[in-house]
Structures are given as C-alpha cells and as structure tokens.
Amino acid sequence: MFADMPSVAQARTGTGKTLGFLVPTIQNILRKSPELAHRKRYSRARASDIRAIIISPTRELAEQIAVEAEKLCDNTDLRVQVAVGGNSKRSMLQKTIREGCHILVGTPGRLQDLLSDPYSGVRAPNLTTLVLDEADRLLDDGFSKDVEAIQDLLPDRQEVDRQTLLFSATMPREVMRLVRQTLKPDFHFVQAVKEGDLATHEKVPQHIVVTPGMENFMPALLELAKR
C-alpha cells in the first residue's frame, strides 16, 4: 500500500497499524538487501547495520512492536533490537554488538541517547525507513525535541534516501506540523477514520480503575492480573 513514498496513516487504535508499517518496512529492507531474506547458518551483522528505526512513545508499545517484528523476520537474516528506558543500556548494547541490528525499535529518549553516544557503535548509515508510531502521543508526552534530535542524527536525506511512515489515531494540528517537518511534500495520506469516529476501535476493551493513593497501585494491578 505504501510503496516507496512517504506516508501518513490515520487509523483507530486496535485496527492493525503495527503490521501496516512493519510489512512495508521489512519489504523495503529485503528489496534493497535480498541477501538478508534467508537465514544463514553463519552470518555476522553489526550494530551499524540499522536499516529501519521505529519510534514509539512507551516502553510497552516498543516491546510489543519488537515482538511482532521478530515474528515477521523469522527465517530471515534480519536482526531486531529494542532500545527503551528502564532497561540496562549496557546490556542492550552488548546484545546489539553481539547479534547486530537491522531494525531498531525504541522510545525517543533512549534512541536519542544511543545515536548521540560516540562510543555506542549504534549507527544507521544505510537507513531505508523511519517510522513514527502513535505520533499524537509522541507530541502529547513532550517527546518532540527528542524526535527532532533523532532525525538530526540520521543520514542526510539528500545523500541517503529513506521512506518515512507516520501513524496516528488522531491528526491534531501538532501532528500535521510534524508531518510537514518530517515528510517530503508529495507524501501519501491514508485516512481510515471518518469525521466523528472514535479514535479507538469499539471492540478494544477499556477500563478505568480508580486507586486513591499510590499504596493501592500494586494491589489493584495484582487483582487485575488475577482476573
């Protein structure tokens, strides 16, 4: 659906946006590097082999995306790594250096930290795809400076062409500003949400649990897990 053009997609939460950007991202990589399409017994990838970077606003979402990416990359030579806050940076770097990385999924702060660290070895000189998932949340949560810093650390688009995919459940003015800053003028807009529709799919269950006081957080979580 997205071919090689920069694209913006608006779709309700719970309608399958993750596969919507993972499939074309993997296709882009394999089309340009067909030798990665089949898993080889002996192969060596590096931390500087990154072909795609996927930015997600939360650790939980980033880890979910990485799980789905690994399923799609099964039986290929593509390596997926996760970079999120709350996990050991050292352990993540050791794993990335040992296994290599083609698809890097992470949160803005940790990605910016890794790419700006001259000793990390994490680089993307051959980047083919940049994905901004839940773009409305990236801006709402105040990540815009980190996102801009990440883009400044990536190869110049005049020298290394890349596809940018931006996904969001809502399209407020701030998101459209990010679109104009990030995407080329001829971007493709896929809108799957009609005016007046809810941003979340009606079949996705949502619950609110009121917990008066932080001392009630863990008991409430335990009760939810038991149910």
JSON list of C-alpha atoms in Angstrom, two decimals:
[
{"chain": "A", "resi": 1, "resn": "MET", "atom": "CA", "xyz": [0.00, 0.00, 0.00]},
{"chain": "A", "resi": 2, "resn": "PHE", "atom": "CA", "xyz": [2.77, 2.47, 0.89]},
{"chain": "A", "resi": 3, "resn": "ALA", "atom": "CA", "xyz": [5.27, 1.53, -1.86]},
{"chain": "A", "resi": 4, "resn": "ASP", "atom": "CA", "xyz": [8.32, 3.81, -1.52]},
{"chain": "A", "resi": 5, "resn": "MET", "atom": "CA", "xyz": [6.52, 7.08, -0.94]},
{"chain": "A", "resi": 6, "resn": "PRO", "atom": "CA", "xyz": [6.45, 8.92, 2.40]},
{"chain": "A", "resi": 7, "resn": "SER", "atom": "CA", "xyz": [3.10, 8.23, 4.03]},
{"chain": "A", "resi": 8, "resn": "VAL", "atom": "CA", "xyz": [0.80, 9.32, 6.82]},
{"chain": "A", "resi": 9, "resn": "ALA", "atom": "CA", "xyz": [-1.81, 6.88, 8.08]},
{"chain": "A", "resi": 10, "resn": "GLN", "atom": "CA", "xyz": [-4.67, 7.66, 10.43]},
{"chain": "A", "resi": 11, "resn": "ALA", "atom": "CA", "xyz": [-6.47, 4.63, 11.83]},
{"chain": "A", "resi": 12, "resn": "ARG", "atom": "CA", "xyz": [-8.22, 3.79, 15.06]},
{"chain": "A", "resi": 13, "resn": "THR", "atom": "CA", "xyz": [-6.31, 2.07, 17.85]},
{"chain": "A", "resi": 14, "resn": "GLY", "atom": "CA", "xyz": [-6.77, -1.69, 17.63]},
{"chain": "A", "resi": 15, "resn": "THR", "atom": "CA", "xyz": [-7.13, -1.94, 13.84]},
{"chain": "A", "resi": 16, "resn": "GLY", "atom": "CA", "xyz": [-3.72, -3.38, 12.99]},
{"chain": "A", "resi": 17, "resn": "LYS", "atom": "CA", "xyz": [-1.46, -0.37, 12.41]},
{"chain": "A", "resi": 18, "resn": "THR", "atom": "CA", "xyz": [1.59, -2.30, 13.60]},
{"chain": "A", "resi": 19, "resn": "LEU", "atom": "CA", "xyz": [1.50, -4.73, 10.67]},
{"chain": "A", "resi": 20, "resn": "GLY", "atom": "CA", "xyz": [0.62, -1.78, 8.46]},
{"chain": "A", "resi": 21, "resn": "PHE", "atom": "CA", "xyz": [4.10, -0.33, 8.92]},
{"chain": "A", "resi": 22, "resn": "LEU", "atom": "CA", "xyz": [6.14, -3.46, 9.71]},
{"chain": "A", "resi": 23, "resn": "VAL", "atom": "CA", "xyz": [5.32, -5.25, 6.45]},
{"chain": "A", "resi": 24, "resn": "PRO", "atom": "CA", "xyz": [6.39, -2.42, 4.08]},
{"chain": "A", "resi": 25, "resn": "THR", "atom": "CA", "xyz": [9.40, -1.70, 6.29]},
{"chain": "A", "resi": 26, "resn": "ILE", "atom": "CA", "xyz": [10.66, -5.28, 6.01]},
{"chain": "A", "resi": 27, "resn": "GLN", "atom": "CA", "xyz": [9.84, -5.34, 2.29]},
{"chain": "A", "resi": 28, "resn": "ASN", "atom": "CA", "xyz": [11.93, -2.20, 1.76]},
{"chain": "A", "resi": 29, "resn": "ILE", "atom": "CA", "xyz": [14.92, -3.73, 3.52]},
{"chain": "A", "resi": 30, "resn": "LEU", "atom": "CA", "xyz": [14.75, -7.05, 1.70]},
{"chain": "A", "resi": 31, "resn": "ARG", "atom": "CA", "xyz": [14.23, -5.42, -1.69]},
{"chain": "A", "resi": 32, "resn": "LYS", "atom": "CA", "xyz": [17.42, -3.41, -1.27]},
{"chain": "A", "resi": 33, "resn": "SER", "atom": "CA", "xyz": [19.33, -6.23, 0.51]},
{"chain": "A", "resi": 34, "resn": "PRO", "atom": "CA", "xyz": [17.93, -9.53, -0.84]},
{"chain": "A", "resi": 35, "resn": "GLU", "atom": "CA", "xyz": [20.80, -11.46, 0.75]},
{"chain": "A", "resi": 36, "resn": "LEU", "atom": "CA", "xyz": [19.04, -10.93, 4.10]},
{"chain": "A", "resi": 37, "resn": "ALA", "atom": "CA", "xyz": [15.87, -12.73, 3.01]},
{"chain": "A", "resi": 38, "resn": "HIS", "atom": "CA", "xyz": [17.07, -16.18, 4.14]},
{"chain": "A", "resi": 39, "resn": "ARG", "atom": "CA", "xyz": [18.64, -17.15, 7.44]},
{"chain": "A", "resi": 40, "resn": "LYS", "atom": "CA", "xyz": [22.18, -18.36, 7.01]},
{"chain": "A", "resi": 41, "resn": "ARG", "atom": "CA", "xyz": [23.95, -20.68, 9.39]},
{"chain": "A", "resi": 42, "resn": "TYR", "atom": "CA", "xyz": [26.86, -18.31, 9.75]},
{"chain": "A", "resi": 43, "resn": "SER", "atom": "CA", "xyz": [26.15, -14.60, 9.41]},
{"chain": "A", "resi": 44, "resn": "ARG", "atom": "CA", "xyz": [27.57, -11.52, 11.02]},
{"chain": "A", "resi": 45, "resn": "ALA", "atom": "CA", "xyz": [25.58, -8.33, 11.49]},
{"chain": "A", "resi": 46, "resn": "ARG", "atom": "CA", "xyz": [26.85, -5.18, 13.16]},
{"chain": "A", "resi": 47, "resn": "ALA", "atom": "CA", "xyz": [25.32, -2.52, 15.38]},
{"chain": "A", "resi": 48, "resn": "SER", "atom": "CA", "xyz": [25.81, -0.09, 12.48]},
{"chain": "A", "resi": 49, "resn": "ASP", "atom": "CA", "xyz": [23.72, -2.16, 10.02]},
{"chain": "A", "resi": 50, "resn": "ILE", "atom": "CA", "xyz": [20.45, -0.48, 11.03]},
{"chain": "A", "resi": 51, "resn": "ARG", "atom": "CA", "xyz": [18.07, -0.18, 8.06]},
{"chain": "A", "resi": 52, "resn": "ALA", "atom": "CA", "xyz": [14.90, 0.85, 9.92]},
{"chain": "A", "resi": 53, "resn": "ILE", "atom": "CA", "xyz": [14.19, 2.81, 13.09]},
{"chain": "A", "resi": 54, "resn": "ILE", "atom": "CA", "xyz": [10.73, 2.68, 14.69]},
{"chain": "A", "resi": 55, "resn": "ILE", "atom": "CA", "xyz": [9.95, 5.30, 17.34]},
{"chain": "A", "resi": 56, "resn": "SER", "atom": "CA", "xyz": [7.19, 4.54, 19.85]},
{"chain": "A", "resi": 57, "resn": "PRO", "atom": "CA", "xyz": [6.07, 6.69, 22.81]},
{"chain": "A", "resi": 58, "resn": "THR", "atom": "CA", "xyz": [6.17, 4.00, 25.50]},
{"chain": "A", "resi": 59, "resn": "ARG", "atom": "CA", "xyz": [8.33, 1.08, 26.54]},
{"chain": "A", "resi": 60, "resn": "GLU", "atom": "CA", "xyz": [5.38, -1.31, 26.44]},
{"chain": "A", "resi": 61, "resn": "LEU", "atom": "CA", "xyz": [4.41, -0.37, 22.87]},
{"chain": "A", "resi": 62, "resn": "ALA", "atom": "CA", "xyz": [8.01, -0.56, 21.67]},
{"chain": "A", "resi": 63, "resn": "GLU", "atom": "CA", "xyz": [8.42, -4.04, 23.14]},
{"chain": "A", "resi": 64, "resn": "GLN", "atom": "CA", "xyz": [5.14, -5.20, 21.57]},
{"chain": "A", "resi": 65, "resn": "ILE", "atom": "CA", "xyz": [6.24, -3.89, 18.16]},
{"chain": "A", "resi": 66, "resn": "ALA", "atom": "CA", "xyz": [9.59, -5.67, 18.51]},
{"chain": "A", "resi": 67, "resn": "VAL", "atom": "CA", "xyz": [7.84, -8.97, 19.28]},
{"chain": "A", "resi": 68, "resn": "GLU", "atom": "CA", "xyz": [5.73, -8.67, 16.12]},
{"chain": "A", "resi": 69, "resn": "ALA", "atom": "CA", "xyz": [8.77, -7.65, 14.07]},
{"chain": "A", "resi": 70, "resn": "GLU", "atom": "CA", "xyz": [10.69, -10.73, 15.26]},
{"chain": "A", "resi": 71, "resn": "LYS", "atom": "CA", "xyz": [7.78, -12.96, 14.20]},
{"chain": "A", "resi": 72, "resn": "LEU", "atom": "CA", "xyz": [7.79, -11.45, 10.71]},
{"chain": "A", "resi": 73, "resn": "CYS", "atom": "CA", "xyz": [11.59, -11.72, 10.48]},
{"chain": "A", "resi": 74, "resn": "ASP", "atom": "CA", "xyz": [11.65, -15.36, 11.48]},
{"chain": "A", "resi": 75, "resn": "ASN", "atom": "CA", "xyz": [13.62, -17.43, 8.94]},
{"chain": "A", "resi": 76, "resn": "THR", "atom": "CA", "xyz": [15.32, -14.30, 7.59]},
{"chain": "A", "resi": 77, "resn": "ASP", "atom": "CA", "xyz": [18.71, -12.88, 8.49]},
{"chain": "A", "resi": 78, "resn": "LEU", "atom": "CA", "xyz": [17.17, -9.67, 9.83]},
{"chain": "A", "resi": 79, "resn": "ARG", "atom": "CA", "xyz": [18.02, -8.81, 13.43]},
{"chain": "A", "resi": 80, "resn": "VAL", "atom": "CA", "xyz": [15.59, -6.84, 15.63]},
{"chain": "A", "resi": 81, "resn": "GLN", "atom": "CA", "xyz": [16.69, -4.95, 18.75]},
{"chain": "A", "resi": 82, "resn": "VAL", "atom": "CA", "xyz": [14.78, -2.94, 21.38]},
{"chain": "A", "resi": 83, "resn": "ALA", "atom": "CA", "xyz": [16.02, 0.28, 22.99]},
{"chain": "A", "resi": 84, "resn": "VAL", "atom": "CA", "xyz": [13.79, 1.52, 25.80]},
{"chain": "A", "resi": 85, "resn": "GLY", "atom": "CA", "xyz": [14.18, 3.37, 29.06]},
{"chain": "A", "resi": 86, "resn": "GLY", "atom": "CA", "xyz": [14.05, 1.31, 32.23]},
{"chain": "A", "resi": 87, "resn": "ASN", "atom": "CA", "xyz": [16.32, -1.38, 30.78]},
{"chain": "A", "resi": 88, "resn": "SER", "atom": "CA", "xyz": [20.08, -1.51, 31.14]},
{"chain": "A", "resi": 89, "resn": "LYS", "atom": "CA", "xyz": [21.75, 0.45, 28.35]},
{"chain": "A", "resi": 90, "resn": "ARG", "atom": "CA", "xyz": [24.91, -1.61, 28.79]},
{"chain": "A", "resi": 91, "resn": "SER", "atom": "CA", "xyz": [23.08, -4.93, 28.41]},
{"chain": "A", "resi": 92, "resn": "MET", "atom": "CA", "xyz": [21.23, -3.67, 25.35]},
{"chain": "A", "resi": 93, "resn": "LEU", "atom": "CA", "xyz": [24.48, -2.53, 23.74]},
{"chain": "A", "resi": 94, "resn": "GLN", "atom": "CA", "xyz": [26.21, -5.83, 24.48]},
{"chain": "A", "resi": 95, "resn": "LYS", "atom": "CA", "xyz": [23.33, -7.74, 22.87]},
{"chain": "A", "resi": 96, "resn": "THR", "atom": "CA", "xyz": [23.28, -5.40, 19.86]},
{"chain": "A", "resi": 97, "resn": "ILE", "atom": "CA", "xyz": [27.03, -5.62, 19.32]},
{"chain": "A", "resi": 98, "resn": "ARG", "atom": "CA", "xyz": [26.91, -9.41, 19.68]},
{"chain": "A", "resi": 99, "resn": "GLU", "atom": "CA", "xyz": [23.92, -10.00, 17.38]},
{"chain": "A", "resi": 100, "resn": "GLY", "atom": "CA", "xyz": [23.90, -6.91, 15.18]},
{"chain": "A", "resi": 101, "resn": "CYS", "atom": "CA", "xyz": [20.83, -4.88, 14.28]},
{"chain": "A", "resi": 102, "resn": "HIS", "atom": "CA", "xyz": [18.78, -4.19, 11.16]},
{"chain": "A", "resi": 103, "resn": "ILE", "atom": "CA", "xyz": [15.53, -3.00, 12.77]},
{"chain": "A", "resi": 104, "resn": "LEU", "atom": "CA", "xyz": [15.78, -0.86, 15.90]},
{"chain": "A", "resi": 105, "resn": "VAL", "atom": "CA", "xyz": [12.59, -0.24, 17.88]},
{"chain": "A", "resi": 106, "resn": "GLY", "atom": "CA", "xyz": [12.67, 2.18, 20.80]},
{"chain": "A", "resi": 107, "resn": "THR", "atom": "CA", "xyz": [11.46, 5.12, 22.79]},
{"chain": "A", "resi": 108, "resn": "PRO", "atom": "CA", "xyz": [12.63, 8.64, 21.89]},
{"chain": "A", "resi": 109, "resn": "GLY", "atom": "CA", "xyz": [14.88, 9.29, 24.87]},
{"chain": "A", "resi": 110, "resn": "ARG", "atom": "CA", "xyz": [16.81, 6.02, 24.67]},
{"chain": "A", "resi": 111, "resn": "LEU", "atom": "CA", "xyz": [17.13, 6.18, 20.87]},
{"chain": "A", "resi": 112, "resn": "GLN", "atom": "CA", "xyz": [18.46, 9.72, 21.05]},
{"chain": "A", "resi": 113, "resn": "ASP", "atom": "CA", "xyz": [20.91, 8.64, 23.76]},
{"chain": "A", "resi": 114, "resn": "LEU", "atom": "CA", "xyz": [22.24, 5.70, 21.73]},
{"chain": "A", "resi": 115, "resn": "LEU", "atom": "CA", "xyz": [22.56, 7.54, 18.42]},
{"chain": "A", "resi": 116, "resn": "SER", "atom": "CA", "xyz": [24.30, 10.53, 20.01]},
{"chain": "A", "resi": 117, "resn": "ASP", "atom": "CA", "xyz": [26.74, 8.40, 22.03]},
{"chain": "A", "resi": 118, "resn": "PRO", "atom": "CA", "xyz": [30.00, 8.29, 20.03]},
{"chain": "A", "resi": 119, "resn": "TYR", "atom": "CA", "xyz": [31.05, 5.08, 21.84]},
{"chain": "A", "resi": 120, "resn": "SER", "atom": "CA", "xyz": [27.82, 3.08, 21.39]},
{"chain": "A", "resi": 121, "resn": "GLY", "atom": "CA", "xyz": [28.55, 1.94, 17.83]},
{"chain": "A", "resi": 122, "resn": "VAL", "atom": "CA", "xyz": [24.83, 2.22, 17.05]},
{"chain": "A", "resi": 123, "resn": "ARG", "atom": "CA", "xyz": [24.58, 3.92, 13.65]},
{"chain": "A", "resi": 124, "resn": "ALA", "atom": "CA", "xyz": [22.30, 3.92, 10.63]},
{"chain": "A", "resi": 125, "resn": "PRO", "atom": "CA", "xyz": [24.33, 4.99, 7.58]},
{"chain": "A", "resi": 126, "resn": "ASN", "atom": "CA", "xyz": [22.14, 2.83, 5.28]},
{"chain": "A", "resi": 127, "resn": "LEU", "atom": "CA", "xyz": [18.74, 3.70, 6.77]},
{"chain": "A", "resi": 128, "resn": "THR", "atom": "CA", "xyz": [15.83, 2.89, 4.45]},
{"chain": "A", "resi": 129, "resn": "THR", "atom": "CA", "xyz": [12.82, 3.55, 6.70]},
{"chain": "A", "resi": 130, "resn": "LEU", "atom": "CA", "xyz": [11.86, 5.77, 9.64]},
{"chain": "A", "resi": 131, "resn": "VAL", "atom": "CA", "xyz": [8.57, 5.04, 11.39]},
{"chain": "A", "resi": 132, "resn": "LEU", "atom": "CA", "xyz": [6.86, 7.31, 13.92]},
{"chain": "A", "resi": 133, "resn": "ASP", "atom": "CA", "xyz": [4.15, 5.28, 15.65]},
{"chain": "A", "resi": 134, "resn": "GLU", "atom": "CA", "xyz": [1.42, 6.94, 17.74]},
{"chain": "A", "resi": 135, "resn": "ALA", "atom": "CA", "xyz": [2.65, 10.35, 16.57]},
{"chain": "A", "resi": 136, "resn": "ASP", "atom": "CA", "xyz": [-0.07, 12.17, 18.50]},
{"chain": "A", "resi": 137, "resn": "ARG", "atom": "CA", "xyz": [1.16, 10.62, 21.75]},
{"chain": "A", "resi": 138, "resn": "LEU", "atom": "CA", "xyz": [4.80, 11.34, 20.91]},
{"chain": "A", "resi": 139, "resn": "LEU", "atom": "CA", "xyz": [3.90, 15.02, 20.84]},
{"chain": "A", "resi": 140, "resn": "ASP", "atom": "CA", "xyz": [1.46, 14.96, 23.76]},
{"chain": "A", "resi": 141, "resn": "ASP", "atom": "CA", "xyz": [4.07, 13.37, 26.02]},
{"chain": "A", "resi": 142, "resn": "GLY", "atom": "CA", "xyz": [6.64, 16.03, 25.18]},
{"chain": "A", "resi": 143, "resn": "PHE", "atom": "CA", "xyz": [8.96, 13.89, 23.07]},
{"chain": "A", "resi": 144, "resn": "SER", "atom": "CA", "xyz": [9.10, 16.30, 20.13]},
{"chain": "A", "resi": 145, "resn": "LYS", "atom": "CA", "xyz": [12.61, 17.57, 20.96]},
{"chain": "A", "resi": 146, "resn": "ASP", "atom": "CA", "xyz": [13.96, 14.03, 21.19]},
{"chain": "A", "resi": 147, "resn": "VAL", "atom": "CA", "xyz": [12.29, 13.12, 17.87]},
{"chain": "A", "resi": 148, "resn": "GLU", "atom": "CA", "xyz": [13.82, 16.17, 16.20]},
{"chain": "A", "resi": 149, "resn": "ALA", "atom": "CA", "xyz": [17.23, 15.33, 17.68]},
{"chain": "A", "resi": 150, "resn": "ILE", "atom": "CA", "xyz": [16.97, 11.74, 16.38]},
{"chain": "A", "resi": 151, "resn": "GLN", "atom": "CA", "xyz": [16.22, 13.00, 12.87]},
{"chain": "A", "resi": 152, "resn": "ASP", "atom": "CA", "xyz": [19.22, 15.33, 13.05]},
{"chain": "A", "resi": 153, "resn": "LEU", "atom": "CA", "xyz": [21.42, 12.32, 13.90]},
{"chain": "A", "resi": 154, "resn": "LEU", "atom": "CA", "xyz": [20.23, 10.31, 10.88]},
{"chain": "A", "resi": 155, "resn": "PRO", "atom": "CA", "xyz": [21.87, 10.42, 7.43]},
{"chain": "A", "resi": 156, "resn": "ASP", "atom": "CA", "xyz": [21.10, 13.46, 5.29]},
{"chain": "A", "resi": 157, "resn": "ARG", "atom": "CA", "xyz": [18.09, 12.59, 3.12]},
{"chain": "A", "resi": 158, "resn": "GLN", "atom": "CA", "xyz": [19.77, 14.28, 0.18]},
{"chain": "A", "resi": 159, "resn": "GLU", "atom": "CA", "xyz": [22.53, 11.66, 0.39]},
{"chain": "A", "resi": 160, "resn": "VAL", "atom": "CA", "xyz": [20.69, 8.59, 1.75]},
{"chain": "A", "resi": 161, "resn": "ASP", "atom": "CA", "xyz": [17.07, 8.48, 0.65]},
{"chain": "A", "resi": 162, "resn": "ARG", "atom": "CA", "xyz": [14.62, 6.95, 3.08]},
{"chain": "A", "resi": 163, "resn": "GLN", "atom": "CA", "xyz": [10.91, 6.35, 3.42]},
{"chain": "A", "resi": 164, "resn": "THR", "atom": "CA", "xyz": [9.17, 7.94, 6.38]},
{"chain": "A", "resi": 165, "resn": "LEU", "atom": "CA", "xyz": [5.92, 6.46, 7.72]},
{"chain": "A", "resi": 166, "resn": "LEU", "atom": "CA", "xyz": [3.89, 8.34, 10.32]},
{"chain": "A", "resi": 167, "resn": "PHE", "atom": "CA", "xyz": [0.99, 6.61, 12.07]},
{"chain": "A", "resi": 168, "resn": "SER", "atom": "CA", "xyz": [-1.52, 8.21, 14.41]},
{"chain": "A", "resi": 169, "resn": "ALA", "atom": "CA", "xyz": [-5.04, 7.62, 15.74]},
{"chain": "A", "resi": 170, "resn": "THR", "atom": "CA", "xyz": [-5.75, 11.37, 15.67]},
{"chain": "A", "resi": 171, "resn": "MET", "atom": "CA", "xyz": [-4.42, 14.18, 13.48]},
{"chain": "A", "resi": 172, "resn": "PRO", "atom": "CA", "xyz": [-4.28, 17.36, 15.61]},
{"chain": "A", "resi": 173, "resn": "ARG", "atom": "CA", "xyz": [-2.51, 20.46, 14.37]},
{"chain": "A", "resi": 174, "resn": "GLU", "atom": "CA", "xyz": [0.72, 19.50, 16.15]},
{"chain": "A", "resi": 175, "resn": "VAL", "atom": "CA", "xyz": [0.88, 16.19, 14.28]},
{"chain": "A", "resi": 176, "resn": "MET", "atom": "CA", "xyz": [0.39, 17.93, 10.93]},
{"chain": "A", "resi": 177, "resn": "ARG", "atom": "CA", "xyz": [3.24, 20.28, 11.86]},
{"chain": "A", "resi": 178, "resn": "LEU", "atom": "CA", "xyz": [5.44, 17.23, 12.46]},
{"chain": "A", "resi": 179, "resn": "VAL", "atom": "CA", "xyz": [4.29, 15.81, 9.12]},
{"chain": "A", "resi": 180, "resn": "ARG", "atom": "CA", "xyz": [5.39, 18.94, 7.28]},
{"chain": "A", "resi": 181, "resn": "GLN", "atom": "CA", "xyz": [8.76, 18.94, 9.07]},
{"chain": "A", "resi": 182, "resn": "THR", "atom": "CA", "xyz": [9.44, 15.23, 8.59]},
{"chain": "A", "resi": 183, "resn": "LEU", "atom": "CA", "xyz": [7.93, 14.12, 5.29]},
{"chain": "A", "resi": 184, "resn": "LYS", "atom": "CA", "xyz": [8.52, 15.17, 1.72]},
{"chain": "A", "resi": 185, "resn": "PRO", "atom": "CA", "xyz": [5.84, 17.41, 0.15]},
{"chain": "A", "resi": 186, "resn": "ASP", "atom": "CA", "xyz": [4.45, 14.57, -2.01]},
{"chain": "A", "resi": 187, "resn": "PHE", "atom": "CA", "xyz": [3.51, 12.35, 0.96]},
{"chain": "A", "resi": 188, "resn": "HIS", "atom": "CA", "xyz": [0.54, 9.98, 0.72]},
{"chain": "A", "resi": 189, "resn": "PHE", "atom": "CA", "xyz": [-2.26, 10.37, 3.31]},
{"chain": "A", "resi": 190, "resn": "VAL", "atom": "CA", "xyz": [-4.22, 7.21, 4.16]},
{"chain": "A", "resi": 191, "resn": "GLN", "atom": "CA", "xyz": [-7.21, 8.14, 6.33]},
{"chain": "A", "resi": 192, "resn": "ALA", "atom": "CA", "xyz": [-9.24, 5.26, 7.75]},
{"chain": "A", "resi": 193, "resn": "VAL", "atom": "CA", "xyz": [-11.08, 7.33, 10.38]},
{"chain": "A", "resi": 194, "resn": "LYS", "atom": "CA", "xyz": [-14.17, 9.20, 9.33]},
{"chain": "A", "resi": 195, "resn": "GLU", "atom": "CA", "xyz": [-15.01, 12.55, 10.90]},
{"chain": "A", "resi": 196, "resn": "GLY", "atom": "CA", "xyz": [-16.77, 11.95, 14.21]},
{"chain": "A", "resi": 197, "resn": "ASP", "atom": "CA", "xyz": [-15.47, 8.36, 14.63]},
{"chain": "A", "resi": 198, "resn": "LEU", "atom": "CA", "xyz": [-13.89, 7.28, 17.89]},
{"chain": "A", "resi": 199, "resn": "ALA", "atom": "CA", "xyz": [-10.07, 7.14, 17.91]},
{"chain": "A", "resi": 200, "resn": "THR", "atom": "CA", "xyz": [-10.16, 3.66, 19.47]},
{"chain": "A", "resi": 201, "resn": "HIS", "atom": "CA", "xyz": [-11.82, 0.64, 17.90]},
{"chain": "A", "resi": 202, "resn": "GLU", "atom": "CA", "xyz": [-15.08, -0.16, 19.69]},
{"chain": "A", "resi": 203, "resn": "LYS", "atom": "CA", "xyz": [-14.05, -3.81, 20.15]},
{"chain": "A", "resi": 204, "resn": "VAL", "atom": "CA", "xyz": [-10.94, -2.91, 22.16]},
{"chain": "A", "resi": 205, "resn": "PRO", "atom": "CA", "xyz": [-11.93, -3.16, 25.86]},
{"chain": "A", "resi": 206, "resn": "GLN", "atom": "CA", "xyz": [-11.04, -0.15, 28.00]},
{"chain": "A", "resi": 207, "resn": "HIS", "atom": "CA", "xyz": [-11.35, 0.06, 31.78]},
{"chain": "A", "resi": 208, "resn": "ILE", "atom": "CA", "xyz": [-10.56, 2.67, 34.40]},
{"chain": "A", "resi": 209, "resn": "VAL", "atom": "CA", "xyz": [-9.63, 1.57, 37.91]},
{"chain": "A", "resi": 210, "resn": "VAL", "atom": "CA", "xyz": [-9.63, 4.36, 40.49]},
{"chain": "A", "resi": 211, "resn": "THR", "atom": "CA", "xyz": [-6.81, 3.91, 43.02]},
{"chain": "A", "resi": 212, "resn": "PRO", "atom": "CA", "xyz": [-6.87, 6.54, 45.77]},
{"chain": "A", "resi": 213, "resn": "GLY", "atom": "CA", "xyz": [-3.23, 6.72, 46.84]},
{"chain": "A", "resi": 214, "resn": "MET", "atom": "CA", "xyz": [-0.06, 5.12, 45.46]},
{"chain": "A", "resi": 215, "resn": "GLU", "atom": "CA", "xyz": [-0.19, 2.40, 48.10]},
{"chain": "A", "resi": 216, "resn": "ASN", "atom": "CA", "xyz": [-3.18, 0.96, 46.21]},
{"chain": "A", "resi": 217, "resn": "PHE", "atom": "CA", "xyz": [-1.45, 0.69, 42.81]},
{"chain": "A", "resi": 218, "resn": "MET", "atom": "CA", "xyz": [0.18, -2.72, 43.29]},
{"chain": "A", "resi": 219, "resn": "PRO", "atom": "CA", "xyz": [-2.86, -4.38, 44.94]},
{"chain": "A", "resi": 220, "resn": "ALA", "atom": "CA", "xyz": [-5.01, -3.09, 42.06]},
{"chain": "A", "resi": 221, "resn": "LEU", "atom": "CA", "xyz": [-2.56, -4.47, 39.46]},
{"chain": "A", "resi": 222, "resn": "LEU", "atom": "CA", "xyz": [-2.44, -7.81, 41.26]},
{"chain": "A", "resi": 223, "resn": "GLU", "atom": "CA", "xyz": [-6.23, -8.01, 41.27]},
{"chain": "A", "resi": 224, "resn": "LEU", "atom": "CA", "xyz": [-6.37, -7.21, 37.52]},
{"chain": "A", "resi": 225, "resn": "ALA", "atom": "CA", "xyz": [-3.76, -9.88, 36.79]},
{"chain": "A", "resi": 226, "resn": "LYS", "atom": "CA", "xyz": [-5.75, -12.47, 38.74]},
{"chain": "A", "resi": 227, "resn": "ARG", "atom": "CA", "xyz": [-8.90, -11.66, 36.75]}
]
